[in-house]
Coordinates of C-alpha atoms and ligand atoms in Angstrom, one line a residue:
M112 CA 95.3 120.9 100.1
I113 CA 93.6 123.6 98.3
N114 CA 90.9 123.1 95.9
I115 CA 90.8 125.8 93.3
K116 CA 87.5 125.2 91.8
E117 CA 85.8 125.5 95.2
N118 CA 87.1 129.2 95.9
E119 CA 85.3 131.7 93.7
K120 CA 88.2 134.2 93.5
L121 CA 91.3 131.5 93.0
S122 CA 88.7 129.9 90.4
I123 CA 88.7 133.3 88.1
M124 CA 92.0 133.9 88.3
N125 CA 93.0 130.4 87.2
H126 CA 90.8 131.2 84.5
S127 CA 92.3 134.0 83.3
C128 CA 96.0 132.2 83.9
A129 CA 94.9 129.6 81.4
H130 CA 94.3 132.4 78.8
L131 CA 97.1 133.8 79.3
L132 CA 98.9 130.6 78.7
A133 CA 97.1 130.2 75.6
Q134 CA 98.4 133.6 74.4
A135 CA 102.0 132.5 75.4
I136 CA 101.6 129.6 73.3
K137 CA 100.3 131.4 70.3
H138 CA 103.2 133.6 70.4
L139 CA 106.0 130.8 70.6
Y140 CA 104.0 128.5 68.6
P141 CA 101.8 130.7 66.0
E142 CA 100.4 127.4 64.3
A143 CA 98.9 126.5 67.8
K144 CA 95.0 125.8 67.3
F145 CA 93.1 125.7 70.7
W146 CA 90.8 123.3 72.0
V147 CA 89.2 124.2 75.8
G148 CA 91.0 125.5 78.6
P149 CA 89.0 124.9 82.2
V150 CA 89.6 125.5 85.8
I151 CA 89.8 122.0 87.4
A152 CA 90.7 121.0 91.5
E153 CA 94.1 121.4 90.7
G154 CA 94.4 124.8 89.2
F155 CA 93.8 124.8 85.7
Y156 CA 94.6 123.5 81.9
Y157 CA 94.8 124.0 78.2
D158 CA 94.3 121.3 75.3
V159 CA 96.2 122.4 72.4
D160 CA 96.9 121.1 68.9
L161 CA 100.6 122.0 68.0
G162 CA 100.4 120.4 64.5
N163 CA 104.1 118.8 64.0
D164 CA 105.5 121.1 67.1
V165 CA 105.9 119.4 71.0
I166 CA 105.7 121.0 74.2
R167 CA 108.0 119.1 76.4
E168 CA 108.3 119.7 80.1
E169 CA 111.7 121.7 79.8
D170 CA 110.1 124.0 77.6
L171 CA 107.6 125.2 80.4
P172 CA 109.8 127.7 81.7
K173 CA 110.1 129.3 78.2
L174 CA 106.5 129.8 78.3
E175 CA 106.3 131.0 81.9
K176 CA 108.4 133.6 80.9
E177 CA 106.4 134.8 77.8
M178 CA 103.5 134.6 80.8
K179 CA 105.5 137.0 82.5
K180 CA 106.0 139.3 79.7
I181 CA 102.7 139.8 78.5
S182 CA 101.4 140.2 82.4
K183 CA 103.6 143.3 82.9
D184 CA 102.7 144.6 79.6
G185 CA 99.8 144.8 81.6
K186 CA 96.7 144.6 78.6
R187 CA 93.4 145.0 79.7
I188 CA 90.8 142.0 79.7
I189 CA 87.8 143.1 77.3
R190 CA 84.5 141.1 77.5
E191 CA 82.6 141.4 74.2
E192 CA 79.5 139.5 73.1
I193 CA 78.9 138.7 69.6
T194 CA 76.4 136.5 67.7
K195 CA 77.0 132.8 66.7
K196 CA 77.2 134.0 63.0
E197 CA 79.9 136.7 63.9
A198 CA 81.7 134.2 66.2
L199 CA 81.8 131.5 63.3
E200 CA 83.4 134.2 61.0
R201 CA 85.9 135.5 64.0
F202 CA 87.0 131.9 65.0
K203 CA 86.9 130.2 60.8
E204 CA 90.8 129.4 61.1
D205 CA 90.1 127.6 64.4
P206 CA 88.5 124.3 63.8
Y207 CA 88.2 123.7 67.6
K208 CA 86.5 126.8 68.4
I209 CA 84.4 126.4 65.3
D210 CA 83.2 122.9 67.0
L211 CA 82.5 124.5 70.0
I212 CA 80.3 127.5 68.4
N213 CA 78.4 124.6 66.5
R214 CA 77.6 123.0 69.6
M215 CA 75.6 126.2 71.1
N216 CA 72.1 125.4 69.6
E217 CA 70.2 128.8 69.0
E218 CA 71.4 130.9 65.9
D219 CA 70.7 134.2 67.9
T220 CA 72.9 132.7 70.9
V221 CA 74.4 135.7 72.5
I222 CA 78.5 134.3 72.6
S223 CA 80.7 136.0 74.5
C224 CA 84.8 136.5 73.8
Y225 CA 87.4 137.9 75.9
T226 CA 90.3 140.1 74.6
Q227 CA 94.0 141.1 76.1
G228 CA 96.1 142.5 73.5
D229 CA 96.9 140.4 70.4
F230 CA 94.7 137.6 71.9
T231 CA 90.9 136.7 71.7
D232 CA 89.6 133.8 73.2
L233 CA 86.0 132.4 73.3
C234 CA 84.8 132.1 77.0
R235 CA 81.9 132.3 79.0
G236 CA 84.1 134.1 81.9
P237 CA 84.3 135.9 84.2
H238 CA 88.1 137.1 83.8
L239 CA 90.1 139.3 86.0
D240 CA 89.9 143.0 84.2
T241 CA 93.6 143.2 83.4
V242 CA 96.4 140.5 82.6
K243 CA 98.6 142.8 85.4
K244 CA 96.8 140.7 88.2
I245 CA 98.1 137.5 87.0
K246 CA 101.3 137.1 88.5
Y247 CA 101.9 134.2 90.8
F248 CA 101.4 131.2 88.6
K249 CA 103.7 128.0 87.6
L250 CA 103.3 125.6 84.9
L251 CA 103.1 122.4 86.4
K252 CA 103.3 119.2 83.8
V253 CA 102.1 118.5 80.3
S254 CA 100.6 115.2 78.9
G255 CA 98.6 113.9 76.3
A256 CA 94.3 114.0 75.8
Y257 CA 92.5 113.0 73.2
F258 CA 90.4 115.7 71.5
K259 CA 86.9 115.3 73.3
G260 CA 88.6 112.7 75.6
D261 CA 87.7 110.2 72.7
S262 CA 90.8 107.5 71.8
K263 CA 89.4 107.5 68.8
N264 CA 90.2 111.4 67.8
K265 CA 93.6 112.9 67.9
M266 CA 95.7 113.3 70.7
L267 CA 96.0 117.1 72.0
Q268 CA 98.7 118.1 74.3
R269 CA 97.6 119.0 77.6
I270 CA 99.4 122.1 79.8
Y271 CA 98.2 122.1 83.5
G272 CA 99.3 124.7 85.5
I273 CA 98.2 127.2 88.7
C274 CA 98.0 130.4 90.0
F275 CA 97.8 132.2 93.4
E276 CA 97.0 135.5 95.0
S277 CA 100.7 136.0 96.3
E278 CA 104.0 134.7 96.0
E279 CA 104.0 133.0 99.4
D280 CA 100.4 131.1 98.5
L281 CA 102.4 129.7 95.5
Q282 CA 105.5 128.3 97.3
K283 CA 103.5 127.0 99.9
H284 CA 101.4 125.0 97.5
L285 CA 104.3 124.0 95.5
E286 CA 105.8 122.5 98.8
E287 CA 102.9 120.7 99.8
L288 CA 102.9 119.1 96.0
E289 CA 106.3 117.9 96.2
E290 CA 105.4 116.6 99.5
A291 CA 102.7 115.1 98.3
K292 CA 104.8 113.5 95.5
Q293 CA 107.1 112.0 98.0
R294 CA 104.4 110.6 99.9
D295 CA 102.5 109.1 96.8
H296 CA 102.4 105.2 97.5
R297 CA 103.3 104.8 93.7
K298 CA 106.7 106.3 94.0
L299 CA 106.9 104.9 97.7
G300 CA 106.1 101.4 96.2
K301 CA 109.1 101.9 93.5
D302 CA 111.7 103.0 95.7
L303 CA 111.0 100.7 98.4
K304 CA 110.6 97.6 95.6
L305 CA 107.2 96.8 97.1
F306 CA 105.1 96.2 93.4
M307 CA 105.7 96.5 90.1
T308 CA 103.3 97.0 87.0
H309 CA 103.7 95.8 83.6
D310 CA 102.1 96.6 80.2
L311 CA 102.0 92.7 79.4
V312 CA 100.2 91.8 82.7
G313 CA 97.8 94.7 81.9
K314 CA 96.5 97.9 83.5
G315 CA 95.4 98.0 87.3
M316 CA 96.9 94.6 88.1
P317 CA 100.2 95.1 90.1
L318 CA 102.6 92.5 90.9
W319 CA 103.8 92.4 94.7
L320 CA 107.5 92.3 95.0
P321 CA 108.8 90.2 97.7
N322 CA 109.0 93.3 100.0
G323 CA 105.4 94.0 99.3
A324 CA 104.5 90.6 99.7
M325 CA 106.3 90.3 103.2
I326 CA 104.1 93.5 104.2
R327 CA 101.1 91.8 102.8
Y328 CA 101.4 88.2 104.6
H329 CA 101.7 90.0 108.0
L330 CA 98.9 92.4 106.9
E331 CA 96.7 89.5 106.2
K332 CA 97.8 87.4 109.1
Y333 CA 97.4 90.3 111.7
I334 CA 93.4 90.8 110.6
K335 CA 92.6 87.0 110.1
D336 CA 93.9 86.2 113.5
K337 CA 91.8 89.2 115.1
E338 CA 88.9 88.0 113.0
I339 CA 89.4 84.3 114.4
S340 CA 89.5 85.9 117.9
L341 CA 86.3 87.6 117.3
G342 CA 84.1 84.4 116.2
Y343 CA 84.8 84.9 112.4
Q344 CA 85.0 81.7 110.5
H345 CA 87.3 81.7 107.9
V346 CA 86.6 79.8 104.5
Y347 CA 88.6 79.6 100.9
T348 CA 86.3 79.9 97.7
P349 CA 87.0 80.1 94.2
S350 CA 87.9 83.1 92.1
L351 CA 85.4 82.2 89.5
G352 CA 81.4 81.5 89.5
S353 CA 79.1 80.2 87.2
V354 CA 76.9 83.4 85.3
D355 CA 73.7 81.7 86.6
L356 CA 75.4 82.5 90.5
Y357 CA 75.5 85.8 89.4
K358 CA 72.1 86.1 88.1
T359 CA 70.9 84.6 91.0
S360 CA 72.5 87.4 93.1
G361 CA 71.2 90.0 91.0
H362 CA 75.1 91.4 89.8
W363 CA 74.4 90.2 86.6
D364 CA 71.3 92.7 86.4
H365 CA 73.2 95.7 88.4
Y366 CA 76.6 95.0 88.4
K367 CA 77.7 93.6 85.0
E368 CA 79.0 96.8 83.6
D369 CA 81.9 96.4 86.7
M370 CA 82.6 93.0 85.6
F371 CA 84.9 91.3 82.8
P372 CA 83.1 89.6 80.1
K373 CA 81.8 86.1 80.7
M374 CA 84.0 83.2 79.8
Q375 CA 82.4 80.1 77.7
M376 CA 83.5 76.6 78.4
D377 CA 82.0 73.7 77.0
D378 CA 78.0 74.5 77.7
E379 CA 78.9 76.4 80.9
E380 CA 79.4 80.1 81.5
F381 CA 81.8 81.6 83.9
V382 CA 82.8 85.1 85.2
L383 CA 85.6 86.3 87.5
R384 CA 84.1 87.2 90.4
P385 CA 83.6 91.4 91.4
M386 CA 82.5 90.2 94.7
N387 CA 82.2 87.0 97.4
C388 CA 78.7 87.7 98.5
P389 CA 77.1 84.9 96.6
H390 CA 79.8 82.1 97.4
H391 CA 79.4 83.0 101.2
M392 CA 75.6 82.9 100.9
L393 CA 75.9 79.4 99.7
V394 CA 78.5 78.5 102.2
F395 CA 75.8 79.4 105.0
K396 CA 73.0 77.4 102.8
N397 CA 75.0 74.3 102.8
E398 CA 74.0 73.8 106.5
L399 CA 70.5 74.1 108.6
H400 CA 71.1 77.2 111.2
S401 CA 69.4 77.3 114.5
Y402 CA 68.6 81.0 116.0
R403 CA 71.3 79.7 118.6
E404 CA 74.3 79.5 116.3
L405 CA 73.5 83.4 115.2
P406 CA 75.5 85.6 114.2
I407 CA 77.5 83.7 111.8
R408 CA 80.5 85.5 110.3
I409 CA 82.0 83.7 107.3
G410 CA 84.9 85.8 106.2
E411 CA 87.9 85.2 103.5
L412 CA 90.8 87.0 101.9
A413 CA 89.2 86.7 98.9
H414 CA 90.2 87.6 95.0
D415 CA 87.9 89.9 93.2
F416 CA 88.1 91.3 89.8
R417 CA 86.4 94.7 88.8
Y418 CA 86.7 96.3 85.1
E419 CA 87.6 99.7 86.6
A420 CA 87.9 102.3 84.1
S421 CA 91.6 102.3 82.6
G422 CA 91.9 106.1 83.4
A423 CA 90.9 105.5 86.8
V424 CA 93.0 102.7 87.9
C425 CA 95.7 103.9 90.5
G426 CA 98.6 102.3 91.8
L427 CA 97.6 99.8 94.4
E428 CA 94.8 102.2 95.4
R429 CA 92.2 101.3 92.8
V430 CA 93.2 98.0 91.1
R431 CA 91.1 95.7 88.5
C432 CA 92.6 92.4 90.4
M433 CA 92.4 93.0 94.3
C434 CA 92.1 90.9 97.4
Q435 CA 89.1 91.8 100.0
N436 CA 89.5 91.6 103.7
D437 CA 85.8 90.4 103.3
A438 CA 83.0 89.0 105.6
H439 CA 79.3 88.2 105.2
I440 CA 77.5 88.3 108.8
F441 CA 74.5 86.3 108.8
C442 CA 72.1 87.6 111.9
S443 CA 68.5 87.9 112.9
L444 CA 66.9 91.3 112.5
D445 CA 67.3 92.3 116.3
Q446 CA 70.7 91.4 116.1
V447 CA 71.7 94.2 113.3
G448 CA 72.6 96.9 116.1
E449 CA 74.8 95.3 118.3
E450 CA 77.0 93.5 115.2
F451 CA 77.1 96.7 112.9
A452 CA 78.3 98.3 116.4
N453 CA 80.8 95.4 116.7
V454 CA 82.0 95.7 113.0
V455 CA 82.1 99.6 113.9
K456 CA 84.4 98.8 116.7
L457 CA 86.7 96.5 115.1
I458 CA 87.2 99.3 112.3
L459 CA 88.2 101.7 115.4
D460 CA 90.1 99.3 116.7
V461 CA 92.3 98.8 113.5
Y462 CA 92.7 102.2 113.0
K463 CA 93.8 102.8 116.6
D464 CA 96.5 100.2 115.9
F465 CA 97.6 102.1 112.7
G466 CA 97.7 105.4 114.1
F467 CA 94.9 106.3 111.5
Q468 CA 93.2 109.9 112.5
D469 CA 92.1 111.6 109.3
Y470 CA 89.0 109.8 108.0
S471 CA 85.2 110.4 107.7
F472 CA 82.1 108.2 108.0
R473 CA 79.6 108.5 105.1
L474 CA 76.2 107.2 105.2
S475 CA 75.9 105.7 101.3
L476 CA 72.3 106.1 99.9
R477 CA 70.4 105.0 97.0
G478 CA 70.3 107.2 94.3
R479 CA 67.8 108.5 91.7
E480 CA 69.0 106.2 88.8
K481 CA 66.6 103.4 90.2
E482 CA 67.7 100.9 88.0
K483 CA 71.4 100.9 89.3
Y484 CA 69.5 99.3 92.4
F485 CA 67.4 96.2 93.2
D486 CA 63.9 97.6 92.5
D487 CA 61.9 97.5 95.9
D488 CA 61.0 100.9 97.5
E489 CA 59.7 99.5 100.4
M490 CA 63.1 97.3 101.2
W491 CA 65.3 100.4 100.7
E492 CA 63.4 102.5 102.8
K493 CA 63.3 99.8 105.6
A494 CA 67.5 99.5 105.0
E495 CA 68.4 102.9 104.9
N496 CA 65.7 104.2 107.9
M497 CA 67.3 101.1 109.9
L498 CA 71.0 102.1 108.9
R499 CA 70.6 105.6 109.8
E500 CA 68.6 104.8 113.2
V501 CA 72.2 102.2 113.9
L502 CA 74.4 105.0 113.4
T503 CA 72.6 107.4 115.4
N504 CA 72.4 105.2 118.5
L505 CA 76.1 104.3 118.2
G506 CA 76.4 108.5 118.5
L507 CA 78.6 108.1 115.3
D508 CA 79.2 111.5 113.4
F509 CA 78.5 111.0 110.0
Y510 CA 77.6 112.6 106.5
E511 CA 74.9 111.5 104.0
A512 CA 75.3 110.6 100.3
K513 CA 73.1 110.1 97.7
D514 CA 74.2 107.2 95.1
E515 CA 76.8 105.6 96.8
A516 CA 74.9 102.8 98.0
A517 CA 75.8 99.2 97.1
F518 CA 72.8 97.7 94.5
Y519 CA 71.6 95.2 97.7
G520 CA 71.6 97.7 100.1
P521 CA 73.0 101.1 101.9
K522 CA 76.5 101.2 103.3
L523 CA 78.2 102.5 106.1
D524 CA 81.8 103.8 104.5
V525 CA 84.8 105.1 105.7
Q526 CA 86.2 107.6 103.9
V527 CA 89.7 108.7 103.5
K528 CA 92.1 111.1 101.3
S529 CA 94.7 110.0 99.5
A530 CA 98.2 111.9 98.8
I531 CA 97.4 113.3 95.7
G532 CA 93.6 114.1 97.1
H533 CA 91.3 110.9 95.9
D534 CA 88.8 110.3 98.1
V535 CA 88.4 107.0 98.5
T536 CA 86.3 104.1 100.7
L537 CA 88.5 102.0 102.9
S538 CA 86.4 100.2 105.4
T539 CA 82.9 99.5 104.7
C540 CA 79.8 97.8 106.6
Q541 CA 76.6 97.5 104.6
L542 CA 73.2 96.2 105.7
D543 CA 71.4 93.8 103.1
F544 CA 68.0 92.4 103.1
L545 CA 68.0 91.5 99.4
L546 CA 70.6 88.5 98.8
P547 CA 69.3 86.6 101.9
E548 CA 65.9 86.9 99.9
R549 CA 67.6 85.8 96.4
F550 CA 69.3 82.8 97.9
D551 CA 66.2 81.7 99.6
L552 CA 68.5 81.6 103.2
T553 CA 66.6 80.7 106.3
F554 CA 67.3 79.8 109.7
I555 CA 65.4 78.2 112.9
N556 CA 63.6 80.6 115.1
E557 CA 62.8 80.0 118.7
K558 CA 59.5 79.1 117.9
G559 CA 60.8 76.3 115.5
Q560 CA 59.9 78.1 112.4
K561 CA 61.8 79.1 109.4
E562 CA 62.8 83.1 109.7
R563 CA 65.2 84.9 107.1
P564 CA 68.3 86.3 108.1
V565 CA 69.8 89.8 107.6
V566 CA 73.2 90.0 105.9
I567 CA 75.9 92.6 106.9
H568 CA 78.6 92.6 104.2
R569 CA 81.9 94.2 105.4
A570 CA 85.6 94.7 104.9
I571 CA 87.3 96.1 107.6
L572 CA 90.9 96.8 105.6
G573 CA 88.8 97.1 102.4
T574 CA 91.1 95.5 100.3
I575 CA 94.8 94.7 101.3
D576 CA 95.6 96.6 97.9
R577 CA 94.0 100.3 99.2
F578 CA 94.7 99.4 102.6
T579 CA 98.7 99.3 101.8
A580 CA 98.3 101.9 99.6
F581 CA 96.9 104.1 102.4
L582 CA 99.2 102.9 105.0
L583 CA 102.4 103.7 102.9
E584 CA 100.8 107.1 102.5
E585 CA 100.1 107.8 106.3
T586 CA 103.5 106.3 107.1
K587 CA 105.7 107.6 104.3
G588 CA 107.0 104.4 104.0
L589 CA 108.4 104.3 107.4
L590 CA 106.0 100.7 108.5
P591 CA 105.9 100.2 112.3
T592 CA 108.6 97.6 113.1
W593 CA 106.3 94.5 113.1
L594 CA 105.2 95.1 109.5
S595 CA 108.7 96.5 108.1
P596 CA 110.0 93.6 105.2
V597 CA 113.2 94.4 106.5
Q598 CA 113.2 95.1 110.6
V599 CA 117.1 95.7 111.3
K600 CA 120.1 96.4 108.9
V601 CA 123.6 95.0 110.6
I602 CA 126.4 97.4 109.5
P603 CA 130.1 96.8 110.4
V604 CA 132.0 100.0 110.4
S605 CA 134.9 97.7 108.7
S606 CA 133.9 94.6 107.0
E607 CA 137.5 93.4 107.4
H608 CA 137.5 93.9 111.2
Q609 CA 134.1 93.3 112.3
G610 CA 132.5 91.5 109.5
D611 CA 132.5 88.2 111.3
Y612 CA 130.9 89.7 114.4
A613 CA 128.3 91.4 112.3
K614 CA 127.7 88.0 110.6
E615 CA 127.1 86.4 114.2
I616 CA 124.8 89.0 115.2
T617 CA 122.4 89.0 111.7
E618 CA 122.5 84.8 112.4
Y619 CA 121.2 85.5 116.0
L620 CA 118.7 87.7 115.1
K621 CA 117.6 85.9 111.9
E622 CA 117.6 82.4 114.2
N623 CA 115.0 84.7 116.6
K624 CA 112.3 85.6 113.4
I625 CA 113.7 88.6 112.9
R626 CA 113.8 90.1 109.5
V627 CA 117.7 91.2 109.4
E628 CA 119.8 92.4 106.7
L629 CA 123.6 92.5 106.5
D630 CA 125.7 95.2 104.7
I631 CA 129.2 94.2 104.6
R632 CA 129.7 95.9 101.3
N633 CA 133.2 97.8 101.2
E634 CA 131.4 101.0 100.8
K635 CA 132.1 103.9 103.4
L636 CA 130.1 103.6 106.4
G637 CA 127.9 107.0 105.7
Y638 CA 126.8 105.7 102.5
R639 CA 125.4 102.6 104.0
L640 CA 123.8 104.4 106.6
R641 CA 121.9 106.4 104.6
E642 CA 121.0 103.7 102.1
A643 CA 119.3 102.1 105.2
Q644 CA 117.6 105.5 105.8
T645 CA 116.5 106.0 102.6
Q646 CA 115.2 102.0 102.5
K647 CA 113.1 103.0 105.5
I648 CA 114.5 100.4 107.9
P649 CA 113.2 100.5 111.2
Y650 CA 116.5 99.6 113.0
T651 CA 120.3 100.4 112.2
V652 CA 122.8 98.2 114.0
V653 CA 126.5 99.3 113.8
L654 CA 129.1 97.6 114.7
G655 CA 132.8 98.9 115.6
D656 CA 135.7 97.5 117.4
K657 CA 134.4 98.5 121.0
E658 CA 130.9 96.2 120.2
K659 CA 133.3 93.3 119.0
E660 CA 135.2 93.5 122.2
N661 CA 132.4 93.9 124.7
H662 CA 129.8 91.5 123.0
T663 CA 127.3 94.3 122.6
V664 CA 125.5 95.9 119.7
S665 CA 124.7 99.8 119.0
Y666 CA 121.6 100.6 117.6
R667 CA 119.9 103.6 116.2
L668 CA 116.2 104.2 115.4
H669 CA 115.5 105.3 111.8
G670 CA 115.7 109.0 111.3
Q671 CA 117.6 109.5 114.7
K672 CA 121.9 110.2 115.1
D673 CA 121.5 108.8 118.9
T674 CA 123.0 105.6 119.5
T675 CA 122.0 103.2 122.3
T676 CA 124.7 100.4 123.3
V677 CA 123.0 97.3 124.8
T678 CA 123.7 93.5 124.7
K679 CA 122.5 91.3 121.8
I680 CA 119.9 89.6 124.4
E681 CA 118.6 92.9 125.1
F682 CA 118.5 94.1 121.7
L683 CA 116.3 91.1 121.0
K684 CA 113.7 91.6 124.0
L685 CA 113.5 95.1 122.8
L686 CA 112.6 94.0 119.1
E687 CA 110.3 91.3 120.4
N688 CA 108.6 93.3 122.7
E689 CA 107.9 96.1 120.4
I690 CA 106.5 93.8 117.8
K691 CA 104.1 92.2 120.4
S692 CA 102.6 95.3 121.6
F693 CA 101.4 95.7 118.1
I694 CA 100.1 92.5 117.2
N695 CA 97.8 91.6 120.3
Ligands
TSB864 C1 82.3 94.0 101.8 N1 80.3 93.0 99.0 C2 81.0 93.7 99.8 C3 82.2 93.1 100.9 O1 80.7 92.4 101.4 C4 81.6 94.7 98.6 O2 82.5 94.1 97.7 N2 81.8 95.8 98.9 S1 82.8 97.2 98.2 O3 82.3 97.0 96.8 O4 82.6 98.3 98.4 O5 84.3 96.8 98.1 C5 84.7 96.5 99.6 C6 85.8 97.4 99.4 O6 86.7 97.2 98.7 C7 85.6 98.9 99.6 O7 85.5 99.4 100.7 C8 87.2 99.3 99.0 O8 87.8 99.4 100.2 C9 88.0 98.2 98.5 N3 87.6 98.7 96.9 C10 86.8 98.4 96.1 N4 87.1 98.7 94.5 C11 88.4 98.7 94.6 C12 89.3 98.5 93.4 N5 89.1 98.9 92.3 N6 90.9 98.5 93.9 C13 91.2 98.7 95.5 N7 90.2 98.3 96.4 C14 89.0 98.5 95.7
ZN865 ZN1 79.9 91.3 100.1

């Protein structure tokens, strides 16, 4: 989807459109006071204080009509430069603008204003030269926004819109927005009854409903089986740890802002863990290790808790309570290259299984704010260079980004885009020389001496939460059969005539571990078929007199009208083969 802010021409046009919106608001709501109206990636918005009035979604067409009228009228947009003193005088009725003007330091600062007909706004510009050119726009939504983003301040109304150069561009964009809305995993999650949220539980803490839990069970099994076959050893460790554990690891110094506050119990202090590394370091340290055992790969589907900003949490994509598909690989320095290659191969294998094609590799490096990172320049230089070399040797196409590393080391992140345009990390593979040091980890090398292992942190699905969000958006909710909560819907044409036969087929499939649902409600066939379709069930079996007589089943695939008639044994084989082809 287009990023308006990155397109200079559209940026100016959208900015001018924000002024046009403010002017229209002023016409219809003369008491309105304005705060700011910037251009954003999605178009523009204006924050406005309407006193006792409210603008609702249904008022937007009225505002659009007024904007069209002003545009037709075709006034020129005139830039003017005034002094701070003049500005304070001119906007004295407008407390929010006064606030803005007062923020400009120098008394003799030149302040620019833009006037179009009866409306003047304080603005740096640039703008179009006439309102006539602002023709193809749409107001998209209204929401609340605190003055200066501070919840202690008054709540203003924020009205969003977007503007293009032609009607075709606008229509194309609106279609894309509608498609993104349909693909948004939060909508799919609700429609398909996969997960819910509740204020009483808290923000960023989704509850997985039976359908979602079924997907999760199979995803977890899929990745765990795969990892075990690759030599990973899975463990279970507690979701809490002592504050001392996180002081030892360095999280307490460098990751505290992202953690829930500590809990006191008797004379001990605990935290909900934000990561599992410290626990896994102790698992490694529990035994003496020889070089012959390395690499040791400790895996866990582990629950973590992070204090994500309330404005940033988003469905299953960004949560405060998550389940990582985590592992820590302990290896010698000369095994790093091969182990990294193995992890990248596993990531690519998994993406192939799910048909993901749109992703990019990001080498995430340390940023300038050194206090966010463990302070050892030499260690960072070594780790970053080593990782860059490993990725170059792998022939991987990657880009570099500063200030995206973990506090303990650089990362290879796999970036994907969500339906509504968020750029998020799915898989990650990280190089760490720090935690082995902090936990004083060693193994006995070939010379019989103690040597420090290197740790590779990696998450293939990332978290089950974020992976499910992405998978839902990629598949538009139509999951592959092996993952579908319900794989087959059985529908008799008439429950009176073929009801018993439909029950028999349902039982047969169920006994053979197929997730099947029977619909013998007294509803029209078309209605029941449509419902199976909106539930995104991969197979629908329709049973009429012919099927009952010949002991056959007629099935159709989701989204297709043609049916195929086979025996129930053939149908089962077909399902089993399809499922097997994914899981093995
Ligand atoms: C891989 N210690 C490492 C681990 O060993 C670690 O925690 N890395 S992480 O911080 O990058 O998190 C791993 C993955 O969790 C990320 O790649 C991302 O896919 C996922 N993730 C991170 N934060 C969230 C969140 N708030 N909601 C959902 N998933 C998240
Ligand atoms: Zn880790």
